[in-house]
Amino acid sequence: MERYESAKEKYRALGVDVEGALAALSAKALSMHCWQGDDVRGFEGLGEALSGGIQATGNYPGRARNPEELMADFEKALSLIGGKKRINLHASYAVFKGGRVDRDQLRGEHFRPWVDFAKKNALGIDFNPTFFSHPMVRDGLTLSSPDEEVRSFWVRHGRACRRIAAEIAGALGSPVLHNIWIPDGYKDIPADRLGPRLRLKRSLDEIFSEQFEGVIDSVESKVFGIGLEAYTAGSSEFYLNYAARHPGVYNLLDNGHYHPTELVSDKIPSMLAFFDKLPLHVTRPVRWDSDHVVLLDDELREIAREIVRNDALDRVLIGLDFFDASINRIAAWVIGTRNMQKALLYALLEPYGRLKELQDTNRFTELLMLREELKTYPFGDIWDYWCEKEGVPAGEAWFQELIRYEQEVLLKRG
Ligand code: RNT
Ligand code: ZN
């Protein structure tokens, strides 16, 4: 408390409203991806390996093997993270009480247990159709496939998922982000680059042809996937144009999906200039789209700054997207999500009025000086205080709790 008061005084001297910053952080919901808990396997029991050019590597013990285990692990993570949370689901996490149905036949009832889970834990829900790890992904293609049987199967899947998203939104009384990412691409140089994109465009038009209450639609591009290095149908330009021409469809930015010197932080204000909403997948690419756990690094801080200083906390939908199977999976959730919150708080504690004024009056020396001095302000004391206020452990104290859970629960799983 003493440390907090003294830290608060320092920020106040700069003109920063610390109480306001804490309240803003508490109010911002982060969407935590369910797929960190089980290495993106889901519950369909198809016996398919993870496909689509994405990979979860490692074999740390304790992976959640069924809905009960995944829910228990997710709750453990929730108990160690302050603020508001959402759960981001994939269609492959359907819970089949009666018989299993294929992905083009999925219905709201298959996600009823998740709705109950969300209600119990005061979570919002986001939803993703699953266009990978399935026998109907033929030669790496789904919505852009020239094979009409394949293409139409995946269109039906997309349509079913938007209907499910609408049902979930109705049941929760709050909007659901429905995000489409497909792996479609070619390992080697294609003979036709336009055809697959025209078929993808047609498929999206078919999927989006119905209007639903409470569904926020988005499309997610990428550069390449493993085994699909030469060509990606759903490229950045493709989806950006699609979203720009289809009001109500947003372009999701995943910061693992661009060339290594491109920065999503710099894309955020450009998107905000044209779209009222901007969904994000926050991840950490190490040399490729490796989906490592998010760190409190320079780019994460810059992403948070672009959200905060443009007054866009309500417009940017922040989702996490990483899957590391080489470490304790619950710790991965806790570390990555808390880091996103730290970055937001760090950004909320910067005196933007002053920094902007320095830029606009060309006082770049002072701007550089102040930015650098800010780096050693007592941010940690404010963060610890926020955690205590939220009723979650500050500092590394949460780890002991997790180790206990690992001993008592995770290591007992086969
Ligand atoms: C893959 C995309 C996509 C997935 C999840 C599982 O490169 O980032 O968002 O990670 O849908
Ligand atoms: Zn993503």
Tab-separated table of N, CA and C and ligand atoms in Angstrom, residues 179 220 252 254 257 281 291 321, ligand 2:
chain	number	residue	atom	x	y	z
A	179	ASN	N	-14.648	-15.917	-35.690
A	179	ASN	CA	-13.468	-15.651	-36.521
A	179	ASN	C	-13.135	-16.815	-37.448
A	220	GLU	N	-9.207	-13.920	-40.757
A	220	GLU	CA	-7.814	-13.836	-40.285
A	220	GLU	C	-6.848	-14.325	-41.366
A	252	LEU	N	-9.174	-9.498	-38.793
A	252	LEU	CA	-8.449	-9.788	-37.554
A	252	LEU	C	-6.947	-9.779	-37.817
A	254	ASP	N	-3.394	-11.081	-36.505
A	254	ASP	CA	-2.637	-11.979	-35.625
A	254	ASP	C	-1.179	-11.561	-35.797
A	257	HIS	N	1.366	-13.416	-38.003
A	257	HIS	CA	0.997	-13.693	-39.385
A	257	HIS	C	1.509	-12.704	-40.411
A	281	HIS	N	-5.361	-11.256	-32.541
A	281	HIS	CA	-4.818	-12.458	-31.919
A	281	HIS	C	-3.425	-12.088	-31.470
A	291	ASP	N	3.787	-19.415	-32.275
A	291	ASP	CA	2.815	-19.370	-31.185
A	291	ASP	C	3.413	-19.644	-29.814
A	321	ASP	N	-3.548	-16.037	-28.588
A	321	ASP	CA	-3.452	-17.193	-29.485
A	321	ASP	C	-2.042	-17.759	-29.468
B	2	ZN	ZN	-4.545	-16.609	-34.831
